[in-house]
Tab-separated table of C-alpha atoms and ligand atoms in Angstrom:
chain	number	residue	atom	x	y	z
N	1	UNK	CA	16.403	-7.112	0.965
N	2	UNK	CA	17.251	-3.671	-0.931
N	3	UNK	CA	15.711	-0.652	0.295
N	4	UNK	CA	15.266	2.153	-2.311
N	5	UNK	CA	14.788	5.739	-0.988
N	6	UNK	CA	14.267	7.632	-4.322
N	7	UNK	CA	12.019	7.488	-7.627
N	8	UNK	CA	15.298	7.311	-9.607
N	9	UNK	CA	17.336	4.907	-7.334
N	10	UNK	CA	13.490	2.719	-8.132
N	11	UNK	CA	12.968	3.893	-11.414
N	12	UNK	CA	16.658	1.996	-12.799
N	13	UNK	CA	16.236	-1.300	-10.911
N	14	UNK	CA	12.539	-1.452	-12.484
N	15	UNK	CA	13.430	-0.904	-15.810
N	16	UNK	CA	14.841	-4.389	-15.782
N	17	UNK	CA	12.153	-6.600	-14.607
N	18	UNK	CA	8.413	-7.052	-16.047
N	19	UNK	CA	4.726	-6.124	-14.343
N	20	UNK	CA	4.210	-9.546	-14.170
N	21	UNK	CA	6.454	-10.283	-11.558
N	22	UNK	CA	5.772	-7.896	-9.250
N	23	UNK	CA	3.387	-7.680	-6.464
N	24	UNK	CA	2.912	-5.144	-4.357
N	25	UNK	CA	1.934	-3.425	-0.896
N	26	UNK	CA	2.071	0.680	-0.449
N	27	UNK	CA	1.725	1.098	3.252
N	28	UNK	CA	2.008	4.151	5.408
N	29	UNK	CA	4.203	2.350	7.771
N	30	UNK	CA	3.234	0.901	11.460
N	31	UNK	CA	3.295	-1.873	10.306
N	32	UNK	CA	1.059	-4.756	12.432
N	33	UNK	CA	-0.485	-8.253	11.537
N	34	UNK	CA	-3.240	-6.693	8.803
N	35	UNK	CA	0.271	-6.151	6.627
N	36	UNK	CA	2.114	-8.972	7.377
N	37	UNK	CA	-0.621	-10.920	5.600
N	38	UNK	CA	-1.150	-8.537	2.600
N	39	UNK	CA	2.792	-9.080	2.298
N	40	UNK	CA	2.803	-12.968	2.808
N	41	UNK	CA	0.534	-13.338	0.166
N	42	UNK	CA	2.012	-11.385	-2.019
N	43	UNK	CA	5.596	-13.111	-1.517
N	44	UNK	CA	3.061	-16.698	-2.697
N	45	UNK	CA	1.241	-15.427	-5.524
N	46	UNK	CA	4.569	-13.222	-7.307
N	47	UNK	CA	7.698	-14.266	-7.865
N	48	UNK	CA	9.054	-10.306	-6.689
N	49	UNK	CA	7.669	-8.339	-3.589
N	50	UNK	CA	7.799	-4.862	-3.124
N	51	UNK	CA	6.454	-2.954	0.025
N	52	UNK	CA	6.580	0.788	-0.127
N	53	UNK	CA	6.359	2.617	3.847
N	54	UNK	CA	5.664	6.717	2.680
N	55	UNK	CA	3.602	8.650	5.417
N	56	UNK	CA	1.573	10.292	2.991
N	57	UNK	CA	0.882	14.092	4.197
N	58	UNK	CA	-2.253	14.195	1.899
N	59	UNK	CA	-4.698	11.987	3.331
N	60	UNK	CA	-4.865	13.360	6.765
N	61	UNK	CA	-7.335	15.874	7.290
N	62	UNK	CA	-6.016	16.385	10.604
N	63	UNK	CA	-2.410	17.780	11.887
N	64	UNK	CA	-2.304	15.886	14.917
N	65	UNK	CA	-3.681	12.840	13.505
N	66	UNK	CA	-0.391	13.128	10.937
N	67	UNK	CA	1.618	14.058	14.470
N	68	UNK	CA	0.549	11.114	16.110
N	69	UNK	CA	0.245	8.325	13.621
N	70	UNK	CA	2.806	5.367	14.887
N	71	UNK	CA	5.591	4.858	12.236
N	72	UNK	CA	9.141	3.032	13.385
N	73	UNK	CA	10.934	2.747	10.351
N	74	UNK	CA	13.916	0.705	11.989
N	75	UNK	CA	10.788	-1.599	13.586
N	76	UNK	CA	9.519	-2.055	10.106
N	77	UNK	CA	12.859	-2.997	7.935
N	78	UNK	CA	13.670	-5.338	10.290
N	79	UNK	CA	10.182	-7.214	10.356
N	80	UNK	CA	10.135	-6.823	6.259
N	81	UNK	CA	13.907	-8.556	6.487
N	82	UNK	CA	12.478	-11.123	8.025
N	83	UNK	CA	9.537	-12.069	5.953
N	84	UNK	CA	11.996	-11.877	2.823
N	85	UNK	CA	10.515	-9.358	1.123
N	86	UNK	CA	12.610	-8.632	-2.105
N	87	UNK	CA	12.496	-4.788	-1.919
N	88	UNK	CA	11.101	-2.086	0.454
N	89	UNK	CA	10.485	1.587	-0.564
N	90	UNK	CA	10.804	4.697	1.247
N	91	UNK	CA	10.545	7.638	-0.963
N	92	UNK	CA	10.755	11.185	0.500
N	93	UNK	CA	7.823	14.219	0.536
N	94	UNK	CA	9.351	15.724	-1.981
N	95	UNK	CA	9.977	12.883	-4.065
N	96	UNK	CA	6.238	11.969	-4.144
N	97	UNK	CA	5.284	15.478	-4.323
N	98	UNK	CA	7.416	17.569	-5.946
N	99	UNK	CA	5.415	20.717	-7.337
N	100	UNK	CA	3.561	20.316	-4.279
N	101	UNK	CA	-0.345	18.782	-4.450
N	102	UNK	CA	-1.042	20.649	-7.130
N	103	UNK	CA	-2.604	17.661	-9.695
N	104	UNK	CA	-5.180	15.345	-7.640
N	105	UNK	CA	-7.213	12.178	-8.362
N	106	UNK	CA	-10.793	13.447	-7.219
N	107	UNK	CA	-13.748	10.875	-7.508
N	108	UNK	CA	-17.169	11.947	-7.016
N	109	UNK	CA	-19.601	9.943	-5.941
N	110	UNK	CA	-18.501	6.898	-3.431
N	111	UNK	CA	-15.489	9.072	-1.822
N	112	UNK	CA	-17.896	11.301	-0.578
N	113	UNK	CA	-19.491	9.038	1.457
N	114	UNK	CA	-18.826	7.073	4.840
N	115	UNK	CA	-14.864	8.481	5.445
N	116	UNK	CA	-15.079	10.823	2.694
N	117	UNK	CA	-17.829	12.380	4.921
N	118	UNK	CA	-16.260	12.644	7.908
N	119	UNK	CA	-13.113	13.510	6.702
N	120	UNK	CA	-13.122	15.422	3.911
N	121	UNK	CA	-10.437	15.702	1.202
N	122	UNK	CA	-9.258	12.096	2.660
N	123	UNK	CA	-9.410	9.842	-0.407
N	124	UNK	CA	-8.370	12.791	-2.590
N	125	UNK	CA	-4.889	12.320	-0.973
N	126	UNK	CA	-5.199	8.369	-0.704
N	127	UNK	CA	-6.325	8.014	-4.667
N	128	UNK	CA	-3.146	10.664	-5.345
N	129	UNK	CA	-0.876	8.617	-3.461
N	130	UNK	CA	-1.905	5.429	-4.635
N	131	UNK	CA	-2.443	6.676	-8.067
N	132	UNK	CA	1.588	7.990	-8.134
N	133	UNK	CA	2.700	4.924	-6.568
N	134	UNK	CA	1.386	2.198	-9.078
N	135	UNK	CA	2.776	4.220	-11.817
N	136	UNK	CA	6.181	4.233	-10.175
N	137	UNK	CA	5.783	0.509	-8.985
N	138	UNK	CA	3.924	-0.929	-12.061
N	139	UNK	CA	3.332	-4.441	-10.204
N	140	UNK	CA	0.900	-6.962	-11.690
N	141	UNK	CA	-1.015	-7.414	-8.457
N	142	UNK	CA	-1.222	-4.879	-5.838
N	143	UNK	CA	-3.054	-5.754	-2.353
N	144	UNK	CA	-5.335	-4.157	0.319
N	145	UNK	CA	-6.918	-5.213	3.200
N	146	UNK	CA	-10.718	-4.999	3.625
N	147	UNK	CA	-10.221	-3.528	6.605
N	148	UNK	CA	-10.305	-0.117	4.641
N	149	UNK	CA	-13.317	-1.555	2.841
N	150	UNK	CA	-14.316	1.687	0.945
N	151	UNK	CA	-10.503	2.834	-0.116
N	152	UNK	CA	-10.357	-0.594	-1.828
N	153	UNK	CA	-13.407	-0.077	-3.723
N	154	UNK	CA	-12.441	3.308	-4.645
N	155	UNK	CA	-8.985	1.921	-6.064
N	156	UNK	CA	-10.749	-0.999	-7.243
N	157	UNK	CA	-12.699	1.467	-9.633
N	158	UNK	CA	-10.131	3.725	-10.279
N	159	UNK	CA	-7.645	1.634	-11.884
N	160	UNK	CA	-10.581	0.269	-13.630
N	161	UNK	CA	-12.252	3.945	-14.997
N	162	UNK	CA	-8.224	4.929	-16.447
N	163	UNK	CA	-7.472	1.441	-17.842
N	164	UNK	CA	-4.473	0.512	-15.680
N	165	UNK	CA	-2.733	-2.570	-16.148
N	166	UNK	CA	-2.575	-4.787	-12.670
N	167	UNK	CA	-4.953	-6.576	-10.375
N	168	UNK	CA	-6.543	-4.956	-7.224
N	169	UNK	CA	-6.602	-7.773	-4.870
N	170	UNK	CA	-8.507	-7.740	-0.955
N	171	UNK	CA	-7.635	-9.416	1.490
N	172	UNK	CA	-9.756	-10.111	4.516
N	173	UNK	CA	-9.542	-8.182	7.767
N	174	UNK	CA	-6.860	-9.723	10.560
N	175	UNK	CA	-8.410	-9.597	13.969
N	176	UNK	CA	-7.249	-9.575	17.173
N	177	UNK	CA	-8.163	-12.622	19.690
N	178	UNK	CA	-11.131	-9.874	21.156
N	179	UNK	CA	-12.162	-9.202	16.939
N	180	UNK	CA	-10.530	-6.081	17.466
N	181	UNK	CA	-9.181	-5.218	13.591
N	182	UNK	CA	-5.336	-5.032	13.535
N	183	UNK	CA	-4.585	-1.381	13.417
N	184	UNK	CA	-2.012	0.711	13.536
N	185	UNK	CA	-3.827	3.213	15.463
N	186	UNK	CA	-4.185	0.063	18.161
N	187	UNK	CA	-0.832	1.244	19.643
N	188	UNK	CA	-2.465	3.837	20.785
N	189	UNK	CA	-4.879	2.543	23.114
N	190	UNK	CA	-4.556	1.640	27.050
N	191	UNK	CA	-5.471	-2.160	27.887
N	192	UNK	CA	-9.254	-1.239	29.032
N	193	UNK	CA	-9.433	1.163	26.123
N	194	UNK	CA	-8.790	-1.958	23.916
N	195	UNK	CA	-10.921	-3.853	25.404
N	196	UNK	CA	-13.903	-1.936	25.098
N	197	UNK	CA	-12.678	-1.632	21.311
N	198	UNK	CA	-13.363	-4.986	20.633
N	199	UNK	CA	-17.092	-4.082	20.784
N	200	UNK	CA	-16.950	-2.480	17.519
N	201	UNK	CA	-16.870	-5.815	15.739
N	202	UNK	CA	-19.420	-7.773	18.252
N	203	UNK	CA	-21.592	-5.096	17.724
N	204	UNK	CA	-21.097	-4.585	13.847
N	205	UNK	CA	-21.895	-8.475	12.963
N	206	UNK	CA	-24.326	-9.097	16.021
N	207	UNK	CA	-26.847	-5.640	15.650
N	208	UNK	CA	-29.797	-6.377	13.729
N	209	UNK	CA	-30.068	-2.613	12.284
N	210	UNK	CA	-27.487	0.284	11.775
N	211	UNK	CA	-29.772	2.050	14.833
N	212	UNK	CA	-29.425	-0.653	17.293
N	213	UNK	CA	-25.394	-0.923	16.576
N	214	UNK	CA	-25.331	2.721	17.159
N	215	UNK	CA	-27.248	2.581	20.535
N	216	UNK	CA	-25.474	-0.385	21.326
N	217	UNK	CA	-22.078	1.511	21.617
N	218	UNK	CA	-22.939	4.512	22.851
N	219	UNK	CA	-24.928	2.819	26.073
N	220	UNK	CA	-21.118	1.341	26.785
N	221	UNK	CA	-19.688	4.714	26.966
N	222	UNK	CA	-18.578	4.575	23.115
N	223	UNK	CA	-18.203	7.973	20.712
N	224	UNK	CA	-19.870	6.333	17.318
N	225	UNK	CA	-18.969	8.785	14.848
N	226	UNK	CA	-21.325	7.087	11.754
N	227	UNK	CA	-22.694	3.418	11.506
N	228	UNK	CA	-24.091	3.114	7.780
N	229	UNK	CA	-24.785	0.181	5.801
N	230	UNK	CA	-23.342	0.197	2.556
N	231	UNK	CA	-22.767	-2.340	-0.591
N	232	UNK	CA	-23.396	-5.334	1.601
N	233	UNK	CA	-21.651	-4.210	4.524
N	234	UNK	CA	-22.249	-2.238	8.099
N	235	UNK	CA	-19.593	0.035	8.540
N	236	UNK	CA	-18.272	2.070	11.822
N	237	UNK	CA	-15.928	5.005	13.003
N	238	UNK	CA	-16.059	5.303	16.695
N	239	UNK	CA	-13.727	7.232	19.008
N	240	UNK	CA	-11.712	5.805	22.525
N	241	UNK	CA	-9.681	7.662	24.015
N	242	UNK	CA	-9.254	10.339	21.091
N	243	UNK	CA	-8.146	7.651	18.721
N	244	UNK	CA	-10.320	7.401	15.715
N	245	UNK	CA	-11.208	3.316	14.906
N	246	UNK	CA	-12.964	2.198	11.510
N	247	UNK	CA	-14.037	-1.128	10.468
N	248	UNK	CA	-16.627	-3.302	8.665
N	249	UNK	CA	-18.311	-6.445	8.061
N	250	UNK	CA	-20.173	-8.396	5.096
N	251	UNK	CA	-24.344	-8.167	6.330
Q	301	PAF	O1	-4.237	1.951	3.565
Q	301	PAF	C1	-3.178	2.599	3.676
Q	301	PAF	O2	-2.291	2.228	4.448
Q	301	PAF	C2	-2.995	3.868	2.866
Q	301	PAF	O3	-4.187	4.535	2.674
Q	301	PAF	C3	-2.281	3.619	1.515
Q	301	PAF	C4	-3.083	2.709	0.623
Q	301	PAF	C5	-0.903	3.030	1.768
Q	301	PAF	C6	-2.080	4.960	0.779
Q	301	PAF	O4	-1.286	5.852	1.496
């Protein structure tokens, strides 16, 4: 497995191979079960895999949430070694930004809803990212996990509305035994703090209105941030333990 840590080092092994090989998975590292499938499939469907791990400063709204976002890059390598993944990379801040955040991707209309409410500016930095990214990468496929339900749709349309060359593929959302998504924010979480987590989905799919999911989780003690039905879907972001949880499901 190489791992590349700059645009250049990328930019000359690239140069020799063709979009069609490639597939591709930009994660922000922490990695858990959610990525191992994005990756797995990717390593089926394309003949080369590439898995970029970049911490990207932009889409968090919040310091501490930046602070205190799980990321073990030795942790990572080794569980991307042994999946076979054919390259993994890592570029710096600066690399990815460097004349600052002065150019941004801004969409208007289904960022500013859901997450883009609550946390504004947030798929500014993940459309930037991602945006920068393909362009270095250049993969025929790249793959997300539903999981983040509105960032793929807002990717989805984006590569779509500036005519980009490469398939958007979602994959569905890995669940714990409980139906807890796989998070990386999971690591977080003491063992009864987990457990009422895994309310969030029973609630989500069982509820027969966005009102009675809501009162459902608060009367066990839950902070329910939004629940909002949206393109098919009920979506959630609910607080334990000051460690902010988001997930979905098809209505
Ligand atoms: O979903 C994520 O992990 C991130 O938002 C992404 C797509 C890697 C961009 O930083």
């Amino acid at each position: 497995m190489k791992v590349l840590k700059s645009i250049k080092e990328f930019k000359s092994w690239r140069d020799q191979r063709s979009s069609l090989d490639i597939g591709f998975v930009p994660t922000l590292g922490g990695l858990h079960d959610g990525h191992l499938s994005l990756i797995k499939e990717s390593i089926n469907e394309n003949k080369i895999t590439v898995v970029s791990i970049f911490l990207n400063p932009t889409q968090f709204n919040n310091e501490s949430d930046l602070e205190t976002y799980p990321s073990s890059l030795p942790e990572d390598l080794s569980t991307l070694e042994s999946l076979d993944v054919d390259l993994v990379f890592t570029p710096s801040r600066e690399d990815i930004y460097p004349n600052g955040y002065n150019y941004k991707v801004l969409e208007l209309k289904n960022s500013l809803v859901l997450e883009g409410k609550f946390r504004p500016g947030h798929f500014d930095g993940v459309l930037t990212v991602v945006m920068k990214l393909l362009n270095i990468v250049r993969p025929g496929n790249a793959y997300f996990g539903k999981k983040d339900y509105q960032q793929y749709i807002l990717i989805k349309e984006m590569v779509k509305d500036f005519f980009m060359d490469m398939n958007i593929i979602a994959l569905e959302t890995i669940r714990e035994t409980s139906g807890l998504a796989m998070s990386s924010r999971n690591k977080r979480l003491s063992k009864q703090g987990k457990e009422r987590a895994s309310y969030i989905y029973k609630t989500l799919s069982q509820a027969s209105s966005d009102e009675e999911a809501r009162n459902q989780l608060e009367s066990l003690g839950l902070n329910v941030e939004y629940i909002t039905s949206w393109m098919g879907r009920r979506f959630g972001a609910v607080e334990i333990e000051e460690v902010r949880l988001i997930d979905n499901v098809e209505i």
